[in-house]
Short mmCIF file of C-alpha atoms in Angstrom, two decimals:
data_model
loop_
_atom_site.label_atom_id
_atom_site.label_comp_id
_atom_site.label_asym_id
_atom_site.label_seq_id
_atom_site.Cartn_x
_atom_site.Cartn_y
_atom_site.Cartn_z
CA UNK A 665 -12.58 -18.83 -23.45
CA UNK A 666 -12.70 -15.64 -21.46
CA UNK A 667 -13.26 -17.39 -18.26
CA UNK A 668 -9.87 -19.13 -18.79
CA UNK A 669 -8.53 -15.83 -19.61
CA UNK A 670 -9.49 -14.06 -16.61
CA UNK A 671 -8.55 -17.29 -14.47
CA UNK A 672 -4.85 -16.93 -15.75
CA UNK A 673 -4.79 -13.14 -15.10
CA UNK A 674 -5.87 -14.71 -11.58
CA UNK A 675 -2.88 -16.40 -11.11
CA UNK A 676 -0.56 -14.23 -12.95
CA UNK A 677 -1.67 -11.55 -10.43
CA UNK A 678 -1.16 -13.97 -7.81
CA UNK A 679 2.34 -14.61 -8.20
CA UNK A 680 3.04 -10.98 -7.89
CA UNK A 681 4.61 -10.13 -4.51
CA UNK A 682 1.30 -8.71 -2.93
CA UNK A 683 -0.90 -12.02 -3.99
CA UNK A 684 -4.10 -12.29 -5.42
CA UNK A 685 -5.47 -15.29 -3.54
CA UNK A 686 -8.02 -17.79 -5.01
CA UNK A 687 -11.45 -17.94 -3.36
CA UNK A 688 -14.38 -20.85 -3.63
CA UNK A 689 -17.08 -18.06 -4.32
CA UNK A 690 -14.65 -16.91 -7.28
CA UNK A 691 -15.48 -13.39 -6.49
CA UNK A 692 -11.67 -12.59 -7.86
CA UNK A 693 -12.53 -13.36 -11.09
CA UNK A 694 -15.98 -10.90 -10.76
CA UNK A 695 -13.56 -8.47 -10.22
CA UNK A 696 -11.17 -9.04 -12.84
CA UNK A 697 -14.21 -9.09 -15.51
CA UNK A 698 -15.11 -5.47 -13.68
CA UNK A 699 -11.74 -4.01 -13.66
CA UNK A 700 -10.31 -5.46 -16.81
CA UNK A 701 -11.64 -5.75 -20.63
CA UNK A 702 -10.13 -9.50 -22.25
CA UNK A 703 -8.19 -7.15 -24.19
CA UNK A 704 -6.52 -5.21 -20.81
CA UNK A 705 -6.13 -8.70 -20.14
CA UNK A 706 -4.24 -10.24 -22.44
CA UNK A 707 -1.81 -6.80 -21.78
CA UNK A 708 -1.16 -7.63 -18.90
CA UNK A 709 -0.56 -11.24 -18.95
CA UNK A 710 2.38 -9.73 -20.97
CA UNK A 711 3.60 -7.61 -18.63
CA UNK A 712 6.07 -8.18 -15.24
CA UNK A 713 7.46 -6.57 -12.19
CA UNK A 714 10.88 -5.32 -14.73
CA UNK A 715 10.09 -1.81 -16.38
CA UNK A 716 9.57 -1.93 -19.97
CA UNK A 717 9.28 0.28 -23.04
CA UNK A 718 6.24 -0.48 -25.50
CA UNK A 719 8.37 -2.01 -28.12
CA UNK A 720 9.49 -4.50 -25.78
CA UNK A 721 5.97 -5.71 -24.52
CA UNK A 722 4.82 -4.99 -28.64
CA UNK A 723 7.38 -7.77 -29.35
CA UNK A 724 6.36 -10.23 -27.15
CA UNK A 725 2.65 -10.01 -28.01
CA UNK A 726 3.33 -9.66 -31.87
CA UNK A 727 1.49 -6.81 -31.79
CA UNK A 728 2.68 -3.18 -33.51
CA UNK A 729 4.48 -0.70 -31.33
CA UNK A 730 2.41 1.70 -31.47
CA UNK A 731 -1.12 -0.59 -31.01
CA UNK A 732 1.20 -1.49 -27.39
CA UNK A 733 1.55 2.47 -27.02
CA UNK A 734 -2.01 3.10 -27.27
CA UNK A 735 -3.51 0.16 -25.29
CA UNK A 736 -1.04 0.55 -22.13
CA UNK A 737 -1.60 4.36 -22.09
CA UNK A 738 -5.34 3.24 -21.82
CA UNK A 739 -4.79 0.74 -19.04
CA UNK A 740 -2.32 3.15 -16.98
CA UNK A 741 -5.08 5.49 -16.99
CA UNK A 742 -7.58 3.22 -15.96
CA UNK A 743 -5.36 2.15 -12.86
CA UNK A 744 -4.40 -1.24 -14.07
CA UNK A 745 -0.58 -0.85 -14.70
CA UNK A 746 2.04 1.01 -13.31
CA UNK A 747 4.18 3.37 -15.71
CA UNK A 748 6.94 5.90 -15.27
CA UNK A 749 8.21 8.70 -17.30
CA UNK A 750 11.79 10.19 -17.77
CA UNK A 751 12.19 13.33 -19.63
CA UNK A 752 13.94 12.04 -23.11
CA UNK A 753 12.93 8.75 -22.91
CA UNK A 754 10.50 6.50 -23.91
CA UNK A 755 7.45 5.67 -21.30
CA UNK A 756 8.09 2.45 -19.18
CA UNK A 757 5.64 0.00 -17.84
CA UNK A 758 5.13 -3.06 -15.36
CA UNK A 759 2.60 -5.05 -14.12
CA UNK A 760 0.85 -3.85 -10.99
CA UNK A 761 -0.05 -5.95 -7.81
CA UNK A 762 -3.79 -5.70 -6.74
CA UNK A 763 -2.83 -4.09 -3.46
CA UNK A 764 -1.03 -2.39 -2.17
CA UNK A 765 -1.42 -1.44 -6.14
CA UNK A 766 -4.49 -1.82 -8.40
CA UNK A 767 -7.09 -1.37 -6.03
CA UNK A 768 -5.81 2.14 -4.67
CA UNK A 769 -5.85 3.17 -8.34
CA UNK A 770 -9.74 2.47 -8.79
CA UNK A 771 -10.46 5.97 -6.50
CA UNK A 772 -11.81 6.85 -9.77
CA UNK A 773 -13.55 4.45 -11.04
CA UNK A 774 -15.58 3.45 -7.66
CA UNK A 775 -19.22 1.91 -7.90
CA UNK A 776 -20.78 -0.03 -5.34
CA UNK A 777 -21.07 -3.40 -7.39
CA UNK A 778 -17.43 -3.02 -7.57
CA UNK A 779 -17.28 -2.09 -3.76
CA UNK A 780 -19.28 -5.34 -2.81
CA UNK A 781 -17.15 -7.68 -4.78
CA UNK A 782 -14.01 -5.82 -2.83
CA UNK A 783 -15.44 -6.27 0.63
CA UNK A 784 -16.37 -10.00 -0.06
CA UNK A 785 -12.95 -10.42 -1.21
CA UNK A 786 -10.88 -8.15 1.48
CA UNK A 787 -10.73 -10.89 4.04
CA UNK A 788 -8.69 -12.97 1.86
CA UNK A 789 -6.32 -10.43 1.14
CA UNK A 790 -4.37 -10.13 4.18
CA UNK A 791 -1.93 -13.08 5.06
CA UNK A 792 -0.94 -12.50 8.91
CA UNK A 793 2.12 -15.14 8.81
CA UNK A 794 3.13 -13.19 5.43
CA UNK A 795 2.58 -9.78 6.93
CA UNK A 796 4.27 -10.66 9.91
CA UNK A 797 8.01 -11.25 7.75
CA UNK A 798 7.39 -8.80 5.36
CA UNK A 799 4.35 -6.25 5.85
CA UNK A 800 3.70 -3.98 2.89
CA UNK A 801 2.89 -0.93 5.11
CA UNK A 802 4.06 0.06 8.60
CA UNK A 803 3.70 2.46 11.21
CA UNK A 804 5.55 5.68 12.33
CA UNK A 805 4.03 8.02 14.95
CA UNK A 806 2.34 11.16 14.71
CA UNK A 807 4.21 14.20 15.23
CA UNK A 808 5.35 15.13 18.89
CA UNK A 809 4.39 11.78 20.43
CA UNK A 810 8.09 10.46 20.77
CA UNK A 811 9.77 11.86 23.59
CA UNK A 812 13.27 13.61 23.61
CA UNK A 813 15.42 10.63 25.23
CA UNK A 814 14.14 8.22 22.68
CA UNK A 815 16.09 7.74 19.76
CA UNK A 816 14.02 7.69 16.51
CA UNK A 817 15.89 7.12 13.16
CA UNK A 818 15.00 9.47 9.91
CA UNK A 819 12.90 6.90 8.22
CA UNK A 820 11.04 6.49 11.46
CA UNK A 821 9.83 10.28 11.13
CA UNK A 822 6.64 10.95 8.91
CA UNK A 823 8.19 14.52 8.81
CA UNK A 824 11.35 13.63 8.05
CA UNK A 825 10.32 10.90 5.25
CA UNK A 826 7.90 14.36 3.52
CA UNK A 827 11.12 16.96 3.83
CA UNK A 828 13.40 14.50 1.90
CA UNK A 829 10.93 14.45 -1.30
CA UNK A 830 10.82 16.92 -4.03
CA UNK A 831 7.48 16.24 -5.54
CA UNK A 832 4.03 15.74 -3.81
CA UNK A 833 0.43 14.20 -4.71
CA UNK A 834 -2.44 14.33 -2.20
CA UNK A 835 -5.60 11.30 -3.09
CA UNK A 836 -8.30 10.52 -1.38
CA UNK A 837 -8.36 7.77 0.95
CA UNK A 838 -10.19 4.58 -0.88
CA UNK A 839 -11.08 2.75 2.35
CA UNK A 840 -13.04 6.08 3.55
CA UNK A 841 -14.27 6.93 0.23
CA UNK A 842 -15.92 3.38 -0.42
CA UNK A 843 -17.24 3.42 3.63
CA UNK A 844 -18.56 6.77 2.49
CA UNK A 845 -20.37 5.42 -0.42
CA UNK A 846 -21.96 2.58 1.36
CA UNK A 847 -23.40 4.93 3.90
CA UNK A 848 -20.74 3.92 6.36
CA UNK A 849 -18.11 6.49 6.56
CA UNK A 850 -16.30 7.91 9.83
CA UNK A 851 -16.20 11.60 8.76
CA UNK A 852 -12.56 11.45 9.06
CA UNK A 853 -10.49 13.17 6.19
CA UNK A 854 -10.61 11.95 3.52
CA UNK A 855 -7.92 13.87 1.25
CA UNK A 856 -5.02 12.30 2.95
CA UNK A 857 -3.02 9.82 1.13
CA UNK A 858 0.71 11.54 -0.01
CA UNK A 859 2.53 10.14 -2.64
CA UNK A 860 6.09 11.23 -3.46
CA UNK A 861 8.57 11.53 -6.46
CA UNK A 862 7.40 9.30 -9.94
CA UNK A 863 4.42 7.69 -7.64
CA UNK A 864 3.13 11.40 -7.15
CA UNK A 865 4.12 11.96 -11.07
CA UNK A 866 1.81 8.39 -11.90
CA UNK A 867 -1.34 9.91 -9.82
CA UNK A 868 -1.33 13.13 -11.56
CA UNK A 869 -0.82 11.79 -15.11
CA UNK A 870 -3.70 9.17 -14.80
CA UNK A 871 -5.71 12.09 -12.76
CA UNK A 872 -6.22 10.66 -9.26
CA UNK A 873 -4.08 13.02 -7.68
CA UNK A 874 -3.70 16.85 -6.67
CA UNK A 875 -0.50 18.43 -6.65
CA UNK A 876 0.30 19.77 -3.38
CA UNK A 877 3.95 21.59 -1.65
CA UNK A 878 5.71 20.73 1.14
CA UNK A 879 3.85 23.02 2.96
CA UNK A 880 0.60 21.40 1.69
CA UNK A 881 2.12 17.60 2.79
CA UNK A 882 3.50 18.64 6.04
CA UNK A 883 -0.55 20.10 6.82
CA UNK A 884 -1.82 16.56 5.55
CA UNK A 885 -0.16 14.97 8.86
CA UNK A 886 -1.36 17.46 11.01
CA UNK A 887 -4.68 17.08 9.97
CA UNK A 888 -4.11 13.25 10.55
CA UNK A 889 -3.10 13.83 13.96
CA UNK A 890 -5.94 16.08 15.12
CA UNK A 891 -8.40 13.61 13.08
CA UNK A 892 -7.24 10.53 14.83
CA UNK A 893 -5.48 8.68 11.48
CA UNK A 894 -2.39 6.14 11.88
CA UNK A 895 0.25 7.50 9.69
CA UNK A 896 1.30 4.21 7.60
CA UNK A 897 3.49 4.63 4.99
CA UNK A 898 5.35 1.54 2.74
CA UNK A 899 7.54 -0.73 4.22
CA UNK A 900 10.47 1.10 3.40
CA UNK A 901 13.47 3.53 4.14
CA UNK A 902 13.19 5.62 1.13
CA UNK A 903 8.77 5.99 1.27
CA UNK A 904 6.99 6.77 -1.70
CA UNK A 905 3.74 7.29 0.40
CA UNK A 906 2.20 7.53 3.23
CA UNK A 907 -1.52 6.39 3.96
CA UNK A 908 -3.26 7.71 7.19
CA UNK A 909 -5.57 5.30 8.37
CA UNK A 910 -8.26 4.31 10.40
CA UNK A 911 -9.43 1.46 12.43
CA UNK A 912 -12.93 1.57 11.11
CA UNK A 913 -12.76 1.90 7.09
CA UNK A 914 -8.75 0.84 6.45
CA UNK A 915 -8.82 -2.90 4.69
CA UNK A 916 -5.19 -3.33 6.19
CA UNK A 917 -6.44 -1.92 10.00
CA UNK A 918 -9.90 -3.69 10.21
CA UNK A 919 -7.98 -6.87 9.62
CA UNK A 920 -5.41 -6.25 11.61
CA UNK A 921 -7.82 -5.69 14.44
CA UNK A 922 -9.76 -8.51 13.89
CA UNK A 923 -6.31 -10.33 15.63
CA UNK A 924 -5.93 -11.05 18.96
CA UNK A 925 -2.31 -9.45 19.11
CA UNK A 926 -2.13 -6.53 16.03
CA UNK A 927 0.73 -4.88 18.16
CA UNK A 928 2.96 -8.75 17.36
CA UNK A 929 2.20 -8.26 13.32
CA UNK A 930 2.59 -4.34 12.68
CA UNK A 931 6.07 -3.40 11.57
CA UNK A 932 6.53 -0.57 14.30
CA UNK A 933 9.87 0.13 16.39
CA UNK A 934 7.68 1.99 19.32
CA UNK A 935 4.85 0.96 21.93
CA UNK A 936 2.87 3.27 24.39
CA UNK A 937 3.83 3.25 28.23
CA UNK A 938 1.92 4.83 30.83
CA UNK A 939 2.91 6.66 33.77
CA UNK A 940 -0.03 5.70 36.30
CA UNK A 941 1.04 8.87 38.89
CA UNK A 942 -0.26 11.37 36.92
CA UNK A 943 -2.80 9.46 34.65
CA UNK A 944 -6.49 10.61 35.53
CA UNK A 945 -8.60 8.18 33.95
CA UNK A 946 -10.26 10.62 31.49
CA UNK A 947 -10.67 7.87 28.46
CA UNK A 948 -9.74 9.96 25.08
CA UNK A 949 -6.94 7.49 24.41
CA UNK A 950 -9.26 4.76 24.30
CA UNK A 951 -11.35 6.96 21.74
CA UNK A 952 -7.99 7.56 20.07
CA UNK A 953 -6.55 4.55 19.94
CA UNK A 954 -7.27 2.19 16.32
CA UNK A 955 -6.61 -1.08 17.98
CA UNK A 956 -8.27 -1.31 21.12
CA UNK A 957 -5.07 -1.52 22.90
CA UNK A 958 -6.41 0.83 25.61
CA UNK A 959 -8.66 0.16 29.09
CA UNK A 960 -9.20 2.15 32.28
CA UNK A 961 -9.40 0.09 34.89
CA UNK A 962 -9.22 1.95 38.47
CA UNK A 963 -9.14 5.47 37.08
CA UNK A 964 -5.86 4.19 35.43
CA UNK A 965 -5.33 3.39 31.76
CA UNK A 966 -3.89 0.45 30.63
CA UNK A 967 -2.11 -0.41 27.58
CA UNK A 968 -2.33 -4.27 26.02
CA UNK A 969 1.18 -4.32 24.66
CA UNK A 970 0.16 -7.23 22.07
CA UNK A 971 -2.79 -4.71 20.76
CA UNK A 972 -0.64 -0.92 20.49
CA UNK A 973 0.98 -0.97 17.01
CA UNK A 974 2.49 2.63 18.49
CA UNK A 975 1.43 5.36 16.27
CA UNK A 976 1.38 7.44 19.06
CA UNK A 977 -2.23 9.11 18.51
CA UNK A 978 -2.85 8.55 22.48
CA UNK A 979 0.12 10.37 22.92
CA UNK A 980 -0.36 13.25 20.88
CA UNK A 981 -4.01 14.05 23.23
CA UNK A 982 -3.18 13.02 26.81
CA UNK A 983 -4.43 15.99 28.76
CA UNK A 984 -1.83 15.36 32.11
CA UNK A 985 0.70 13.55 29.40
CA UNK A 986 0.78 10.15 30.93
CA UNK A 987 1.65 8.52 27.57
CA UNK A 988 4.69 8.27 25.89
CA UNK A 989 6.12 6.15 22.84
CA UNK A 990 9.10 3.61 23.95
CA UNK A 991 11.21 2.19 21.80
CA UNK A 992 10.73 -1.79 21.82
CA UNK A 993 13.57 -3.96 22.77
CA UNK A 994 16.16 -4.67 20.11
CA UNK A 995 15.09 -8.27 19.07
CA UNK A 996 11.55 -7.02 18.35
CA UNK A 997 12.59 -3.97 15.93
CA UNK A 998 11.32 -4.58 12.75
CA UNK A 999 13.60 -4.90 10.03
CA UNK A 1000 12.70 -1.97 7.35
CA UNK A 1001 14.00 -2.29 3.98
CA UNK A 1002 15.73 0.79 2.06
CA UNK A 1003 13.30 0.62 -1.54
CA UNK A 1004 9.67 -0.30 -2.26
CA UNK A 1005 11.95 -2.75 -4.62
CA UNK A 1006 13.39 -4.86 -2.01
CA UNK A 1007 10.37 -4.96 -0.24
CA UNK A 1008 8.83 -6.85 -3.08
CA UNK A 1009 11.56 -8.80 -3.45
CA UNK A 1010 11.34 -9.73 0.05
CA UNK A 1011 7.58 -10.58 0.03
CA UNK A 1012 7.47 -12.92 -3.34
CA UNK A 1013 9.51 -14.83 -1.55
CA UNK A 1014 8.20 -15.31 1.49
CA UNK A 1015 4.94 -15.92 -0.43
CA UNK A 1016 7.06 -18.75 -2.24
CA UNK A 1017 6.32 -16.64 -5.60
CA UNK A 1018 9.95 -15.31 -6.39
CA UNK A 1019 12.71 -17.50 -6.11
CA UNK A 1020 15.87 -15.59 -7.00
CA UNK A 1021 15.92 -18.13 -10.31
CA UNK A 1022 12.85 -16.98 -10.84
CA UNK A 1023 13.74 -13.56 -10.52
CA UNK A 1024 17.38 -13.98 -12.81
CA UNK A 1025 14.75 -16.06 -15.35
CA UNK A 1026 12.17 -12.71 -15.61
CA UNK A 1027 15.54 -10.62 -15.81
CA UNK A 1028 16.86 -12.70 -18.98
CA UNK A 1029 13.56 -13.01 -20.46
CA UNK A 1030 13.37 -8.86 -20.71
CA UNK A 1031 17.12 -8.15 -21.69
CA UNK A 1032 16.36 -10.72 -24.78
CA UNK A 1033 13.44 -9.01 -25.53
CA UNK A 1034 14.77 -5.82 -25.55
CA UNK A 1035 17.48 -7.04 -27.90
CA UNK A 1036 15.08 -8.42 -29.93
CA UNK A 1037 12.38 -5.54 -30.10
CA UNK A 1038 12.61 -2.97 -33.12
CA UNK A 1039 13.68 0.02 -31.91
#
């Protein structure tokens, strides 16, 4: 019976935007047994991508209000859900994709049985066709490494994207954290992941997260900089955080560089240029660099424009400053949605998982149930 159960979690999880593919070794369902008890389960087979009060999801499992209460302040805690608070009203939850999502939630909660089952599984995460339309993260460059007479837009500045929130977390990096477990870590950073506003508010409450300022944020990308770390946060206008990455340990980059042309799949409006007169050859953009975009043939370096996803990290370094970031041509800027919201919209259905009767369907289903629910 539980196999069944965890086999519909499965594919309830896959028809989130993200996806939770189906694999012949079934290690998806090892991790669902890991992650979730049948009862966590069950929760969340009740649960959506619409905000919900207790009562609501209490109703439509014929449980009591406050047995819903105390079971999804357990799974929010354990990383399985995503809630939000707002001061006088009740706590609201939905169901939570397994990445971007779930799996950044287990920092926690780490062991290396649950490690192995991820890295067997992290091939099969990353759809490149998908990811090309709608990628869930994308790139903005480091500070400095975009040159006056290049225009770069608000949302295109880590800086800018930090100085326009309120409210700041700092986590540790996951990818880094399980290399570093296995005996395989970089020695990059690891404290380094920002989150912002109610996503900041959700790592504190469930304890993942340190509360950091500005000042403290604005430090974090400096430090990514100088360490060598692709600033990538969502794929959208108004962020809610920003990852900094590497090419060795990040799920998202190791895949991505495991393609012959990373630079074609990355959504990123810039791409490193040269200037050959005063380039000397030295090499520390090729150690820089997270995509292998970078050769010196000749004394010269040379940039594979298919490869450079242009975070601007070779930029930042070059001793002579032969590098600069160039804004791509106008049909190959990426199209960046304004919320984290349309983004998923955007991605269930280009997955084929969220037809907009689908979504109007999920929509009628809650505002029923909300009528219906005791209050």
């Amino acid at each position: 019976m539980n196999e069944e159960l965890y086999r519909r979690l499965a594919k309830h999880l896959d028809d989130l935007p993200g996806g939770f593919p189906e694999t012949e070794s079934g290690v998806e369902i090892r991790i669902l047994r890991k992650l979730f008890t049948p009862e966590d389960a069950k929760m969340a087979l009740a649960l959506s991508i619409i905000e919900e009060e207790p009562r609501v999801i209490a109703w439509r499992m014929g449980i009591s209000t406050a047995d819903a209460e105390k079971r999804l302040d357990e799974m929010e805690k354990k990383g399985l859900i995503y809630g939000t608070r707002k001061e006088g009203q009740p706590p609201r939850y939905m169901a939570s994709q397994f990445v971007v999502g779930i799996w950044e939630y287990q920092i926690g909660r780490l062991d290396l049985e649950l490690i192995g089952y991820f890295e067997e599984y992290a091939p099969y995460l990353l759809d490149s066709r998908t990811w090309k339309k709608t990628p869930q993260l994308r790139t903005v460059p480091v500070g400095g490494s975009v040159g006056g007479d290049t225009e770069i837009l608000s949302y295109e500045k880590a800086e800018e994207l930090v100085r326009a929130q309120t409210k700041f977390t700092v986590t540790p990096c996951i990818c880094r954290t399980e290399m570093e477990m296995m005996g395989e870590g970089c020695g990059k950073p690891k404290e380094t992941c920002l989150s912002f506003g109610q996503g900041a508010d959700f790592y504190q409450r469930i304890g993942r997260g340190r509360s950091i300022t500005m000042e403290e944020a604005l430090e974090v990308l400096k430090k990514a900089d100088k360490a060598g770390l692709v600033l990538s946060p969502g794929n959208e206008r108004d962020a809610v955080f920003i990852c900094a990455c590497c090419g060795c340990c990040c799920g998202v980059l190791k895949t991505l560089k495991k393609q012959p042309k990373p630079g074609r799949l990355v959504s990123s409006p810039f791409m490193a240029i040269v200037d050959k007169d005063p380039c000397i050859g030295c090499g520390i953009c090729i150690r820089r660099c997270q995509m292998d975009a970078v050769t010196v043939t000749g004394k010269k370096a040379i940039i594979d424009e298919d490869r450079c996803i242009g975070c601007g990290l070779c930029v930042t370094t070059c001793p002579v400053r032969a590098i600069r970031l160039m804004r791509k041509t106008g049909g190959e800027q990426p199209y960046v949605p304004k919320t984290i919201t349309q983004t998923f919209i955007r991605l269930g259905k280009d997955r084929g998982k969220l037809s907009n009767g689908k979504l109007v369907r999920m929509l009628l289903r809650s505002k029923a149930d909300r009528f219906s629910a005791p209050k």
